[in-house]
Amino acid sequence: MIPVILDGDPGHDDAIAWLLAFASPELDVRGIVSVAGNASLENTTHNMRRIVTLLGVGGVPLAQGAARPLVAQAIVAHSVHGTSGLDGPALPEAAVDLDARPGAELMAHLLRESAEPVWLVPTGPLTNVATLLLAHPELKARIAGISLMGGGIHSGNWTPAAEFNILVDPEAAQVVFTSGLPILMAGLDVTEKAYVLPADFERVRAVGTPLAGIVADWLEFFFAYHRDLGYAGAPVHDPVAVVALTHPEILEVQPLYVQVETTGEYSRGATVGDVFGASGELPNARVALGIDRQAYVDLLVDAVAHYGRG
Ligand code: RIB
Ligand code: CA
């Protein structure tokens, strides 16, 4: 099994990524850390606790991460996920407590305690991962790699150049992409192809459990924002960072040298991929560019059904 630490800003797609991670027999989830992004840290932390309660996986340590980026002014995206960050269906009240340590310190503790190197799976701004790397460089050898949702070689979404997770904390992203650690990057190039159609929502709902109804309602809520933008389905970004570890065979991946722009007037937060090798630099990331969408949706439906099997 692959040991992983999850980190995100739930967020409907973070929630589905975590549901998939816990349902994946390939993964051993060692802990979860929250970060601000889709909502305030208070809300993403509360959502983290509610998601873990909902999934019934309360044995895993949870910690609250960074409230704000390393140096940038905070950006919070209420428009996509609602004020709570996880608007839509009612969820059980949180019944799991937080570890007392700050998120990056829980990550450090879990790395020290692990018999084997651990993958970090961030699906929000990279502040916690960067904080860990800056505070504990001696623990890099205990990190197997970083499988992240973020960036976009060919476009942004929050600005024309920058994807939201990277834009929120470009300095943190630069720490990650210059860390020398193995990086799997699930950026918009692949996640915009990882869309879930309304007909797929009904496949999820047809699983027939209360959880299935909640996930279908999450998908419908998340889709509402995108439908108004002309999308045929909901681009469920974050679970692709999990699939990159559990089912890499359904992805098309290309090694690329990726730099994070931190000073551009129009391009701050861009992940600049050296597609033609112009820099002469060796690749520092394996970038997902394509996905078998049907296989992806099947994995999500199967993951929801996993919980119903008790
Ligand atoms: O740009 C998409 C990313 O921003 C996803 O991780 C979504 O949850 C939001 O955090
Ligand atoms: Ca996210």
Coordinates of C-alpha atoms and ligand atoms in Angstrom, one line a residue:
M1 CA 0.0 0.0 0.0
I2 CA 1.1 3.6 -0.7
P3 CA 1.2 5.7 2.5
V4 CA -0.3 9.2 1.8
I5 CA -1.0 12.4 3.7
L6 CA -4.0 14.4 2.3
D7 CA -4.1 18.2 2.3
G8 CA -6.8 20.4 0.9
D9 CA -9.4 23.1 1.0
P10 CA -12.7 21.3 1.0
G11 CA -14.3 22.1 -1.3
H12 CA -16.6 19.6 -3.1
D13 CA -13.9 18.1 -5.3
D14 CA -11.5 17.8 -2.3
A15 CA -14.2 15.9 -0.5
I16 CA -14.6 13.5 -3.4
A17 CA -10.9 13.1 -3.7
W18 CA -10.7 12.2 0.0
L19 CA -13.7 9.8 -0.4
L20 CA -11.8 8.1 -3.2
A21 CA -8.5 8.0 -1.3
F22 CA -10.1 6.2 1.7
A23 CA -11.9 3.8 -0.6
S24 CA -8.7 2.9 -2.5
P25 CA -7.1 -0.4 -1.4
E26 CA -3.8 0.9 -2.9
L27 CA -3.6 3.7 -0.4
D28 CA -2.9 4.0 3.4
V29 CA -4.2 7.4 4.5
R30 CA -2.0 8.5 7.4
G31 CA -3.5 11.9 8.1
I32 CA -5.3 15.0 6.7
V33 CA -4.4 18.7 6.9
S34 CA -6.7 21.6 6.0
V35 CA -5.7 24.8 4.2
A36 CA -7.6 28.0 3.3
G37 CA -8.7 28.4 -0.3
N38 CA -12.2 27.4 -1.4
A39 CA -13.3 28.9 1.9
S40 CA -11.7 30.3 5.1
L41 CA -9.4 28.0 7.1
E42 CA -12.1 27.8 9.8
N43 CA -14.6 26.5 7.2
T44 CA -12.3 24.2 5.4
T45 CA -11.2 22.7 8.8
H46 CA -14.8 22.3 9.8
N47 CA -15.5 20.7 6.4
M48 CA -12.5 18.4 6.9
R49 CA -14.0 17.2 10.2
R50 CA -17.4 16.8 8.7
I51 CA -16.2 14.8 5.7
V52 CA -14.2 12.4 8.0
T53 CA -17.2 12.0 10.2
L54 CA -19.4 11.3 7.1
L55 CA -17.0 8.7 5.8
G56 CA -16.6 7.0 9.1
V57 CA -12.8 7.1 9.0
G58 CA -12.3 8.8 12.3
G59 CA -9.1 6.9 13.2
V60 CA -6.9 9.2 11.1
P61 CA -5.2 12.3 12.6
L62 CA -6.5 15.6 11.4
A63 CA -4.8 19.0 11.8
Q64 CA -5.6 22.6 10.9
G65 CA -3.0 24.0 8.5
A66 CA -2.2 27.5 7.3
A67 CA -4.7 30.3 7.5
R68 CA -3.0 32.3 4.8
P69 CA -0.3 32.1 2.1
L70 CA 3.4 32.4 2.8
V71 CA 3.5 36.0 1.6
A72 CA 0.6 36.7 -0.7
Q73 CA -2.6 38.3 0.3
A74 CA -5.3 35.6 0.9
I75 CA -7.8 34.8 -1.9
V76 CA -10.9 32.9 -0.9
A77 CA -13.2 31.4 -3.6
H78 CA -16.7 31.5 -2.1
S79 CA -18.2 31.7 -5.6
V80 CA -17.6 28.1 -6.5
H81 CA -18.3 26.1 -3.3
G82 CA -20.6 28.4 -1.4
T83 CA -20.0 30.3 1.8
S84 CA -19.3 27.2 3.9
G85 CA -17.0 25.8 1.2
L86 CA -19.2 22.7 1.1
D87 CA -22.7 24.1 0.4
G88 CA -25.5 21.8 -0.7
P89 CA -26.6 18.7 1.2
A90 CA -26.8 18.6 4.9
L91 CA -23.9 16.8 6.5
P92 CA -23.5 15.2 9.9
E93 CA -22.0 17.4 12.5
A94 CA -18.2 16.9 13.0
A95 CA -17.6 14.2 15.5
V96 CA -13.8 14.0 15.2
D97 CA -11.3 16.3 17.0
L98 CA -8.2 18.0 15.7
D99 CA -4.7 17.1 16.5
A100 CA -3.3 19.9 18.6
R101 CA -0.3 20.4 16.3
P102 CA -0.3 22.9 13.3
G103 CA -0.8 21.1 10.0
A104 CA 2.8 21.1 8.9
E105 CA 3.9 19.8 12.3
L106 CA 1.5 16.9 12.0
M107 CA 2.9 16.2 8.6
A108 CA 6.4 16.2 10.0
H109 CA 5.3 13.9 12.9
L110 CA 3.7 11.4 10.4
L111 CA 6.8 11.4 8.2
R112 CA 9.1 10.7 11.2
E113 CA 6.8 7.9 12.4
S114 CA 6.5 6.2 9.0
A115 CA 8.6 3.1 8.2
E116 CA 8.6 4.1 4.6
P117 CA 8.5 7.3 2.6
V118 CA 5.1 9.0 2.3
W119 CA 3.3 10.6 -0.6
L120 CA 1.8 14.1 0.0
V121 CA -1.4 14.6 -1.9
P122 CA -2.3 18.4 -1.8
T123 CA -5.5 19.4 -3.6
G124 CA -5.5 23.1 -2.5
P125 CA -3.0 25.9 -2.2
L126 CA 0.5 24.5 -1.4
T127 CA 1.1 26.6 1.8
N128 CA 1.3 23.6 4.2
V129 CA 3.6 21.5 2.0
A130 CA 5.9 24.5 1.5
T131 CA 5.9 25.2 5.2
L132 CA 6.8 21.6 5.9
L133 CA 9.7 21.7 3.4
L134 CA 11.0 25.0 4.7
A135 CA 10.8 24.1 8.4
H136 CA 12.0 20.5 8.0
P137 CA 14.3 20.0 5.1
E138 CA 15.8 17.0 6.9
L139 CA 12.5 15.2 6.3
K140 CA 12.6 15.5 2.5
A141 CA 14.1 12.0 2.4
R142 CA 10.9 10.7 4.0
I143 CA 8.7 12.2 1.3
A144 CA 8.2 9.7 -1.6
G145 CA 6.7 12.5 -3.7
I146 CA 4.0 15.1 -4.1
S147 CA 0.9 14.2 -6.2
L148 CA -0.9 17.6 -6.5
M149 CA -3.9 19.1 -8.1
G150 CA -2.8 22.5 -9.3
G151 CA -1.5 24.6 -12.2
G152 CA -2.1 24.3 -15.9
I153 CA 0.5 24.2 -18.6
H154 CA -1.8 25.6 -21.3
S155 CA -4.1 27.9 -19.3
G156 CA -5.3 29.2 -16.0
N157 CA -8.8 29.4 -14.5
W158 CA -8.7 32.1 -11.9
T159 CA -6.7 34.4 -14.2
P160 CA -6.0 33.7 -17.8
A161 CA -2.5 32.4 -16.8
A162 CA -3.0 30.9 -13.3
E163 CA -4.9 28.1 -11.8
F164 CA -6.5 28.8 -8.4
N165 CA -4.4 26.6 -6.1
I166 CA -1.2 27.9 -7.5
L167 CA -2.4 31.5 -7.7
V168 CA -3.4 31.6 -4.0
D169 CA 0.2 30.9 -3.0
P170 CA 2.7 31.1 -5.9
E171 CA 5.7 31.3 -3.5
A172 CA 4.6 28.1 -1.9
A173 CA 4.2 26.4 -5.3
Q174 CA 7.7 27.6 -6.2
V175 CA 9.1 25.9 -3.1
V176 CA 7.4 22.7 -4.1
F177 CA 8.5 22.7 -7.8
T178 CA 12.1 23.5 -6.9
S179 CA 12.2 21.0 -4.0
G180 CA 13.8 18.2 -6.2
L181 CA 11.1 15.8 -4.9
P182 CA 9.1 13.7 -7.4
I183 CA 6.1 15.6 -8.5
L184 CA 2.9 14.4 -10.2
M185 CA 1.0 17.4 -11.4
A186 CA -2.7 17.1 -12.1
G187 CA -3.3 20.5 -13.6
L188 CA -6.2 21.9 -15.6
D189 CA -4.8 20.2 -18.8
V190 CA -6.1 17.0 -17.4
T191 CA -8.7 18.0 -14.8
E192 CA -10.8 19.9 -17.3
K193 CA -11.1 16.6 -19.2
A194 CA -12.0 14.8 -15.9
Y195 CA -15.6 16.0 -16.1
V196 CA -18.6 14.2 -14.6
L197 CA -21.8 14.5 -16.6
P198 CA -25.3 14.8 -15.1
A199 CA -26.0 11.2 -16.3
D200 CA -23.0 10.2 -14.1
F201 CA -24.4 12.0 -11.1
E202 CA -27.4 9.7 -11.4
R203 CA -25.1 6.6 -11.6
V204 CA -23.7 7.8 -8.2
R205 CA -27.2 8.4 -6.8
A206 CA -28.3 5.0 -8.0
V207 CA -25.8 3.4 -5.6
G208 CA -28.7 4.0 -3.2
T209 CA -27.0 4.8 0.1
P210 CA -27.3 8.1 2.0
L211 CA -23.7 8.8 1.2
A212 CA -24.4 8.3 -2.5
G213 CA -27.2 10.9 -2.3
I214 CA -24.9 13.4 -0.6
V215 CA -22.1 12.9 -3.2
A216 CA -24.6 13.2 -6.1
D217 CA -25.9 16.4 -4.5
W218 CA -22.3 17.7 -4.1
L219 CA -21.7 17.0 -7.8
E220 CA -24.9 18.8 -8.7
F221 CA -24.0 21.8 -6.6
F222 CA -20.4 21.9 -8.0
F223 CA -21.9 21.6 -11.5
A224 CA -24.2 24.6 -11.1
Y225 CA -21.3 27.1 -11.2
H226 CA -19.8 25.4 -14.2
R227 CA -23.1 24.9 -16.1
D228 CA -23.5 28.7 -16.1
L229 CA -20.1 28.9 -17.8
G230 CA -21.2 26.5 -20.5
Y231 CA -19.7 23.3 -19.2
A232 CA -21.4 20.0 -20.2
G233 CA -20.3 18.4 -16.9
A234 CA -18.6 19.2 -13.6
P235 CA -14.7 19.2 -13.9
V236 CA -14.0 17.2 -10.7
H237 CA -10.4 18.3 -10.4
D238 CA -9.0 17.0 -7.1
P239 CA -9.6 13.2 -7.3
V240 CA -7.2 13.2 -10.3
A241 CA -4.3 13.7 -7.9
V242 CA -5.4 10.5 -6.1
V243 CA -5.9 8.6 -9.3
A244 CA -2.3 9.6 -10.4
L245 CA -1.2 7.3 -7.6
T246 CA -3.8 4.5 -7.7
H247 CA -4.5 4.2 -11.4
P248 CA -1.8 6.0 -13.4
E249 CA -2.7 3.8 -16.4
I250 CA -5.8 5.9 -17.1
L251 CA -3.7 9.1 -17.4
E252 CA -1.5 10.4 -20.2
V253 CA 1.6 11.8 -18.4
Q254 CA 4.5 13.8 -19.8
P255 CA 7.8 14.7 -18.0
L256 CA 8.2 18.5 -18.1
Y257 CA 10.4 21.2 -16.6
V258 CA 7.8 23.4 -14.8
Q259 CA 8.5 26.8 -13.3
V260 CA 6.2 28.9 -11.2
E261 CA 5.8 32.5 -12.2
T262 CA 5.8 34.7 -9.0
T263 CA 6.4 38.2 -10.4
G264 CA 4.5 38.5 -13.8
E265 CA 2.1 41.4 -14.0
Y266 CA -0.4 39.2 -16.0
S267 CA 1.1 35.8 -15.3
R268 CA 1.7 35.5 -11.5
G269 CA 0.8 32.0 -10.5
A270 CA 1.3 30.5 -13.9
T271 CA 3.0 27.0 -14.1
V272 CA 5.2 27.5 -17.1
G273 CA 6.0 24.1 -18.8
D274 CA 9.0 23.7 -21.0
V275 CA 7.1 21.8 -23.7
F276 CA 9.8 22.1 -26.4
G277 CA 12.8 21.8 -24.1
A278 CA 13.9 25.4 -24.7
S279 CA 15.4 25.8 -21.2
G280 CA 17.7 22.8 -21.5
E281 CA 16.6 21.9 -17.9
L282 CA 15.7 18.4 -17.0
P283 CA 12.1 17.7 -16.1
N284 CA 11.1 18.3 -12.5
A285 CA 7.5 17.0 -12.8
R286 CA 5.4 14.4 -14.5
V287 CA 2.4 16.3 -15.8
A288 CA -0.9 14.7 -16.6
L289 CA -2.3 15.9 -19.9
G290 CA -5.0 13.3 -20.7
I291 CA -7.4 10.9 -18.9
D292 CA -9.7 8.1 -19.7
R293 CA -12.8 10.0 -18.5
Q294 CA -15.1 7.0 -18.4
A295 CA -12.6 5.0 -16.4
Y296 CA -12.3 7.9 -14.0
V297 CA -16.1 8.2 -13.5
D298 CA -16.3 4.4 -13.0
L299 CA -13.6 4.8 -10.2
L300 CA -15.6 7.5 -8.5
V301 CA -18.9 5.5 -8.7
D302 CA -17.1 2.4 -7.3
A303 CA -15.6 4.4 -4.5
V304 CA -19.0 5.7 -3.4
A305 CA -20.3 2.1 -3.5
H306 CA -17.4 1.0 -1.4
Y307 CA -18.8 2.7 1.7
G308 CA -22.2 1.2 1.2
R309 CA -20.8 -2.3 1.4
G310 CA -20.2 -1.6 5.1
Ligands
RIB1 O1 -8.7 25.2 -9.7 C1 -9.3 24.0 -9.1 C2 -8.8 23.9 -7.7 O2 -9.3 25.0 -6.9 C3 -9.5 22.6 -7.0 O3 -8.6 22.1 -6.1 C4 -10.7 23.2 -6.3 O4 -11.0 22.5 -5.1 C5 -10.1 24.6 -5.9 O5 -9.3 24.4 -4.7
CA2 CA -9.2 21.9 -3.8

